[in-house]
Short mmCIF file of C-alpha atoms and ligand atoms in Angstrom, two decimals:
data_model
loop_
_atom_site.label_atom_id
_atom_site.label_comp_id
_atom_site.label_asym_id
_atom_site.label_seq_id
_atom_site.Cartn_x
_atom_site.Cartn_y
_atom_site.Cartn_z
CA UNK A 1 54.55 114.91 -23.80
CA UNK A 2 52.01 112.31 -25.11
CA UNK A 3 53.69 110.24 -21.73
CA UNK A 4 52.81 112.71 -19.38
CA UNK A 5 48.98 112.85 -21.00
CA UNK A 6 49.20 108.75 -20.38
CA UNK A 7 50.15 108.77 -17.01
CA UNK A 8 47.71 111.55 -16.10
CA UNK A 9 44.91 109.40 -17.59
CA UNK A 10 46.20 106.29 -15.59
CA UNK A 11 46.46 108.34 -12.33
CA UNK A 12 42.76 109.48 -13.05
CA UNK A 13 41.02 106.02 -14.13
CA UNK A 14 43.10 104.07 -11.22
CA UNK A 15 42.70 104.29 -7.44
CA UNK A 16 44.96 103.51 -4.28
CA UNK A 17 43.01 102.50 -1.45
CA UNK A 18 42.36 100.23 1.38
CA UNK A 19 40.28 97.45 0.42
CA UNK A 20 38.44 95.66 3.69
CA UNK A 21 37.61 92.52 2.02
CA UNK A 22 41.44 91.78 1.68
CA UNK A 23 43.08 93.78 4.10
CA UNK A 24 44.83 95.61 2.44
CA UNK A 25 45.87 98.55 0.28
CA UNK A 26 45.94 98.18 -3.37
CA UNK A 27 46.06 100.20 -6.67
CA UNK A 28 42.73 98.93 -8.38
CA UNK A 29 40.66 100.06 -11.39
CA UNK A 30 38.33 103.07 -10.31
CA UNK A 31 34.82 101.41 -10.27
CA UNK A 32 33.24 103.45 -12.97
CA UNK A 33 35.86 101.98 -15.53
CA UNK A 34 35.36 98.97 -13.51
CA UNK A 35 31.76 98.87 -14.26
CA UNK A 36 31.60 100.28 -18.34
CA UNK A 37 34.32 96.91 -18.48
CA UNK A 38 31.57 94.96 -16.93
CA UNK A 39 29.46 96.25 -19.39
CA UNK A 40 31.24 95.50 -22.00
CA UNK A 41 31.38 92.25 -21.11
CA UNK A 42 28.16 91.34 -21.09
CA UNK A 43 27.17 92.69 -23.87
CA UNK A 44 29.80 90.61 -25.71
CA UNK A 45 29.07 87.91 -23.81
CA UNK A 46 25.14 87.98 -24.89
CA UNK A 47 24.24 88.54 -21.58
CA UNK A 48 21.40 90.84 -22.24
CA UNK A 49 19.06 90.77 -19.36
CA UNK A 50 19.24 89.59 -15.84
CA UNK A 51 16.62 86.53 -16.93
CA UNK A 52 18.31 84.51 -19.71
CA UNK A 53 16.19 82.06 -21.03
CA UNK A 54 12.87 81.09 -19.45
CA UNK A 55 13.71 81.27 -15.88
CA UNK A 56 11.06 80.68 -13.51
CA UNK A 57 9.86 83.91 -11.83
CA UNK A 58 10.12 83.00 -8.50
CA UNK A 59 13.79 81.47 -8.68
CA UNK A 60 14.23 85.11 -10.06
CA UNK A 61 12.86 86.47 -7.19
CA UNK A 62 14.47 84.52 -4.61
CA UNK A 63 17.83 84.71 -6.22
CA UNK A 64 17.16 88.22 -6.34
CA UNK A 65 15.72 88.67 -2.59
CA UNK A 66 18.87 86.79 -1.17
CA UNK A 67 21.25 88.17 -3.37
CA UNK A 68 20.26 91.78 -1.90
CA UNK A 69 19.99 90.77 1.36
CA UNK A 70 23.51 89.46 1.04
CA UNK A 71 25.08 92.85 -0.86
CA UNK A 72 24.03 94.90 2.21
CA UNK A 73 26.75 93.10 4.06
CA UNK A 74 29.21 93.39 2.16
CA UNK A 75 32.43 95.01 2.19
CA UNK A 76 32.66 96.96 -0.82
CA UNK A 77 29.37 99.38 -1.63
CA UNK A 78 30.36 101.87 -3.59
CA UNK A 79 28.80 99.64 -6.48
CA UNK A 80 25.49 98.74 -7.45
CA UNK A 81 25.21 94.60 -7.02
CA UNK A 82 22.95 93.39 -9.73
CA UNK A 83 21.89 89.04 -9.58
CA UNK A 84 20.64 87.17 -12.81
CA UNK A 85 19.50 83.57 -13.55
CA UNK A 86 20.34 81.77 -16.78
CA UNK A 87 17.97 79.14 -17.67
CA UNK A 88 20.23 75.79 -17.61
CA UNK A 89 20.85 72.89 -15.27
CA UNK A 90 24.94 73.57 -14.75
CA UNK A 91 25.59 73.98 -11.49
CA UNK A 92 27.51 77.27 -11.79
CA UNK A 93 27.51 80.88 -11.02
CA UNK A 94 30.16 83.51 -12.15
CA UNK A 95 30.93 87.25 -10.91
CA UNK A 96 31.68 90.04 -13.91
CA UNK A 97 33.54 93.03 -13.04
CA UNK A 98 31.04 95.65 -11.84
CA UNK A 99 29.13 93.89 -9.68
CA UNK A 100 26.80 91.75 -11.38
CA UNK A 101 26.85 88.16 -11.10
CA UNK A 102 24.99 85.17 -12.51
CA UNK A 103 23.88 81.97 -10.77
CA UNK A 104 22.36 79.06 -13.14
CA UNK A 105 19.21 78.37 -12.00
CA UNK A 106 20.00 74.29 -12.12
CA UNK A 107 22.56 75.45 -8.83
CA UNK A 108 19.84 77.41 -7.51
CA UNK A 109 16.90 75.35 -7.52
CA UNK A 110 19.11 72.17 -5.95
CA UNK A 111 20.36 74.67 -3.00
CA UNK A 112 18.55 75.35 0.38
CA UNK A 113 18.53 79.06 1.13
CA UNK A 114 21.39 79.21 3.30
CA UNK A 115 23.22 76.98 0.71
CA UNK A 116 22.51 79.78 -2.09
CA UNK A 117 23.81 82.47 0.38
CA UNK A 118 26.63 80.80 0.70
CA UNK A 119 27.03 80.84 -3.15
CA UNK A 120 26.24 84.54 -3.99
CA UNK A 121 28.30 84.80 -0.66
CA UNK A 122 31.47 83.84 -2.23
CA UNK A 123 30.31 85.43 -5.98
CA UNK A 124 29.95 88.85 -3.87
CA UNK A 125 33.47 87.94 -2.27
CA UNK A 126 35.17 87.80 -5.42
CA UNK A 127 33.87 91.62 -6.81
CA UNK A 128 34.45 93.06 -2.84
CA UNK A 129 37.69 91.84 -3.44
CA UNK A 130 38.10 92.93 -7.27
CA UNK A 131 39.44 89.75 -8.62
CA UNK A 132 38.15 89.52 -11.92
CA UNK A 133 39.06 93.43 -12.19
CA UNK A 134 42.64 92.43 -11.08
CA UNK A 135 42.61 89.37 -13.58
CA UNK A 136 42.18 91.68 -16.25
CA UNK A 137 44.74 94.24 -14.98
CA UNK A 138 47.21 91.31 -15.07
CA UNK A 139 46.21 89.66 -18.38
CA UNK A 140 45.70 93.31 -20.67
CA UNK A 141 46.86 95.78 -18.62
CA UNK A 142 45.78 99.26 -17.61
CA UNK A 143 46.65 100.94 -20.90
CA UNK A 144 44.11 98.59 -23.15
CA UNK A 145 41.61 98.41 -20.02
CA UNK A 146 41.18 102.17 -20.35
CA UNK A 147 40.92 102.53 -23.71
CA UNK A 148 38.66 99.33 -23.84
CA UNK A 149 36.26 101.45 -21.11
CA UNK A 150 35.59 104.26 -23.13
CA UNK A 151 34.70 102.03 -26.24
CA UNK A 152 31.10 102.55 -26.77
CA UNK A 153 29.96 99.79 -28.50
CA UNK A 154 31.26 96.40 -28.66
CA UNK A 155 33.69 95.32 -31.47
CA UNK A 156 36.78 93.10 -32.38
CA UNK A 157 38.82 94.61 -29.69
CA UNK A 158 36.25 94.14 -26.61
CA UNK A 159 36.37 90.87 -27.44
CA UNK A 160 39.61 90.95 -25.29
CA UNK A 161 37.78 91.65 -22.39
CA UNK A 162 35.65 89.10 -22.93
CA UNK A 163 37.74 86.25 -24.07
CA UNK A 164 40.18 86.82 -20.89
CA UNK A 165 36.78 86.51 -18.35
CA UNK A 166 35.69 83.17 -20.37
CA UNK A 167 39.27 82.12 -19.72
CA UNK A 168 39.03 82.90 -16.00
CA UNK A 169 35.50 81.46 -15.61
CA UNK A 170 36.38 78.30 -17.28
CA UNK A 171 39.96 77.78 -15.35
CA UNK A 172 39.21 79.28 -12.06
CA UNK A 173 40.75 81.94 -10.19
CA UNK A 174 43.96 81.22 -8.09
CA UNK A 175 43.58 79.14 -4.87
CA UNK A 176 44.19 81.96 -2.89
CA UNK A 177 41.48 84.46 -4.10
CA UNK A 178 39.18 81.17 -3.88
CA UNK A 179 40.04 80.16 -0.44
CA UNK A 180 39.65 84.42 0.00
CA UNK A 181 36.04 84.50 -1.52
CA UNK A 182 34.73 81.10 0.22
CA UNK A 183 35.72 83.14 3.71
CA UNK A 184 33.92 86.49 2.38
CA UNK A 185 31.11 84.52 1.62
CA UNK A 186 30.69 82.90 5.43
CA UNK A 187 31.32 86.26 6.89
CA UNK A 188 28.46 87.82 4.39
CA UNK A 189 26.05 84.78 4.67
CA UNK A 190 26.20 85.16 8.55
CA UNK A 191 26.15 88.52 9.08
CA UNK A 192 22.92 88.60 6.77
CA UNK A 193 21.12 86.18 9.25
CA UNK A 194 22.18 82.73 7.14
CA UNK A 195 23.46 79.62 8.25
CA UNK A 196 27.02 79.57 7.41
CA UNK A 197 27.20 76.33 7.43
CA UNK A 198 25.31 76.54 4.17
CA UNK A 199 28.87 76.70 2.63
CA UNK A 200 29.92 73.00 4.09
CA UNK A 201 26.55 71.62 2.97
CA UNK A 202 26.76 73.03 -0.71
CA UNK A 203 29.90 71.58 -0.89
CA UNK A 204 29.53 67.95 0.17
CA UNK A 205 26.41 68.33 -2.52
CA UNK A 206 28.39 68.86 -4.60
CA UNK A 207 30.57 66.52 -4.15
CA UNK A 208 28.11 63.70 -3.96
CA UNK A 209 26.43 65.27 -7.32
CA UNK A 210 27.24 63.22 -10.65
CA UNK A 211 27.02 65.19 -13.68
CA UNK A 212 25.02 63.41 -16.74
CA UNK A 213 26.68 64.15 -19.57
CA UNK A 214 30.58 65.16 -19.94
CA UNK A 215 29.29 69.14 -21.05
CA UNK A 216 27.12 69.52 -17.88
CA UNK A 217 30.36 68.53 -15.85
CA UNK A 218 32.84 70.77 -17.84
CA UNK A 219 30.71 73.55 -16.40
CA UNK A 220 29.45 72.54 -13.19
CA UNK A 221 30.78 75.47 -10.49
CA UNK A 222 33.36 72.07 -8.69
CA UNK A 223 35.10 72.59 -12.19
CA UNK A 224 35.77 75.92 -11.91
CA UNK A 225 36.29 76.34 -8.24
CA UNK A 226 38.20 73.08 -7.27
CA UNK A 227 37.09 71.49 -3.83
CA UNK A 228 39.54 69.67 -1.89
CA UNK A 229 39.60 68.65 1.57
CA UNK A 230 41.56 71.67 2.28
CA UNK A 231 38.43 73.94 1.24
CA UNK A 232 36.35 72.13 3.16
CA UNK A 233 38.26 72.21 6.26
CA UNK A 234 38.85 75.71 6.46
CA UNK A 235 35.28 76.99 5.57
CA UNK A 236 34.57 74.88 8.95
CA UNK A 237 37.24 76.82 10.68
CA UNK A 238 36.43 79.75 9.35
CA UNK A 239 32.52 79.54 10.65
CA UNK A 240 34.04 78.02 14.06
CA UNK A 241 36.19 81.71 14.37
CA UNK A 242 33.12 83.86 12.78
CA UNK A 243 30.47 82.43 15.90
CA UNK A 244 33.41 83.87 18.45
CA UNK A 245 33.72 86.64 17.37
CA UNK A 246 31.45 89.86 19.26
CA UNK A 247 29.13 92.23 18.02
CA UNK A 248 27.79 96.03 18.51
CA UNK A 249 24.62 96.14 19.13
CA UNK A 250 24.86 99.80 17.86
CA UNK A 251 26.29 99.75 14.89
CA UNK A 252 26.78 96.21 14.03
CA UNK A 253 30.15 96.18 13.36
CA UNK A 254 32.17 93.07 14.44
CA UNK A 255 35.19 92.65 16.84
CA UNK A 256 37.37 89.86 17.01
CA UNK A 257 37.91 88.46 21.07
CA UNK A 258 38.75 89.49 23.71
CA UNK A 259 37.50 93.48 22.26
CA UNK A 260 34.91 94.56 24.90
CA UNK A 261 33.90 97.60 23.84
CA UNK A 262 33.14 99.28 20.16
CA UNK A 263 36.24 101.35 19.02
CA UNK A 264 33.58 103.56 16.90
CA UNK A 265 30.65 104.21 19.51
CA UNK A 266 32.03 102.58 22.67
CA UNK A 267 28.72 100.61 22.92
CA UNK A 268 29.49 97.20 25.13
CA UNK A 269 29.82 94.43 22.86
CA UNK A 270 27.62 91.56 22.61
CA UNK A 271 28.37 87.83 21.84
CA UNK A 272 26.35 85.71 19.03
CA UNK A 273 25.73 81.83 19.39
CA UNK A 274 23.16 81.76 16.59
CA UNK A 275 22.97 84.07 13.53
CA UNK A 276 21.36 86.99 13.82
CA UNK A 277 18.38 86.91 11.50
CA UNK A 278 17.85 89.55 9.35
CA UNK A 279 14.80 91.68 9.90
CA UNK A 280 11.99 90.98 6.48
ZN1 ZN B 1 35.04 81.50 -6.88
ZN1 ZN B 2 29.43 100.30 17.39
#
């Protein structure tokens, strides 16, 4: 009996659907547990407010204004995307379950605009694609995620949550959801009127960045999400195949060559040699 209440509560708390940022159709979290996880998180995590530590107001704002900009683009909306700053010259920036992501203002204050696209690009990526929500399905499981959800407060056993996220953030995710993000991130920088090429610049910065002391560099963002040649190469293949592609002029959407038509509206489609920019 007690099984059947189980499984009913998993059925109810878990979805099956298709998921556009990856293509395909998975059994995920349902966003609201998805979200009180997120929650959770942060609060055990001190996260507090969306400015931690003095952060200056208009790196706020412009993290912020980009950040949005970026979220209307992207594949998953049935969440709302929420950007903070923490005060500190790492250059990092980290996605939580739910939507709402951090960027250290040291990252943001050394990156052009369409650089810092590119960054909240990829962050975005990761929660379209629920990969720290799938990290924690793999690492606790579904039984201890939903039980964890409907805590209301945080306490010894939340700490789960947020000990497995540290452990992500400070490893990295898997090459694949990386590689998976960093083309998310092009697609949403271009279709919100940035330069992808942002992403290439950002990361020969890095690259070429030294990190003072040993702490800065255990935390710098190239820690936690690895570049290698290979990265490199295929975010420039990957804004090479984005510029083919064609657009609606109706409803936006975007259609690989040779489509000549829109499958939604049947609107002729239009081709793109320079990003669109997005109207102010
Ligand atoms: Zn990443
Ligand atoms: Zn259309």
């Amino acid at each position: 009996m007690w099984g059947w209440v189980v499984l009913a509560l998993l059925l109810s708390n878990c979805t099956t659907l298709y998921n556009p940022a990856t293509g395909r159709t998975e059994t995920v979290l349902s966003t609201p547990v998805e979200m009180a996880l997120g929650s959770l998180a942060m609060a055990q995590m001190g996260l507090g407010s969306l400015r931690m530590g003095r952060v200056d107001p208009t790196t706020f704002q412009r993290v912020t204004a980009i950040g949005e900009r970026l979220a209307k683009v992207s594949d998953r909306q049935d969440l709302p995307y929420r950007f903070g700053v923490i005060r500190g010259k790492e250059w990092n920036a980290f996605a939580l379950p739910g939507g709402t992501i951090y960027v250290y203002s040291g990252l943001a204050e050394n990156a052009t605009d369409d650089e810092l696209a590119a960054v909240l690009g990829h962050e975005i990526g990761h929660v379209a694609a629920r990969h720290a929500a799938k990290h924690l399905q793999a690492d606790l499981g579904f039984a201890v995620l939903l039980r964890l959800a409907q805590a209301t407060g945080v306490g010894p056993e939340s700490a789960q949550i947020a000990n497995s996220l540290y452990a992500l953030f400070r490893n990295g995710y898997s090459r694949q959801d990386e590689l998976q993000a960093d083309r998310l991130g092009i697609r949403y920088a271009y279709e919100a009127g940035f330069d992808p090429n942002g992403m290439v610049s950002f990361f020969e910065k890095m690259l070429a960045k030294q990190p003072e002391d040993p702490l800065e560099q255990a935390l710098i963002w190239q820690r936690t999400h690895p570049l290698t040649s290979e990265r490199i190469a295929k975010a420039k293949a990957e804004i090479a195949r984005i510029k083919e592609e064609r657009f609606c002029p109706t409803c936006g959407r975007l259609y690989a060559p040779p489509a000549q038509f829109c499958t939604k509206d049947g609107t002729p489609l239009k081709g793109r040699s320079e990003p669109r920019r997005a109207s102010p």
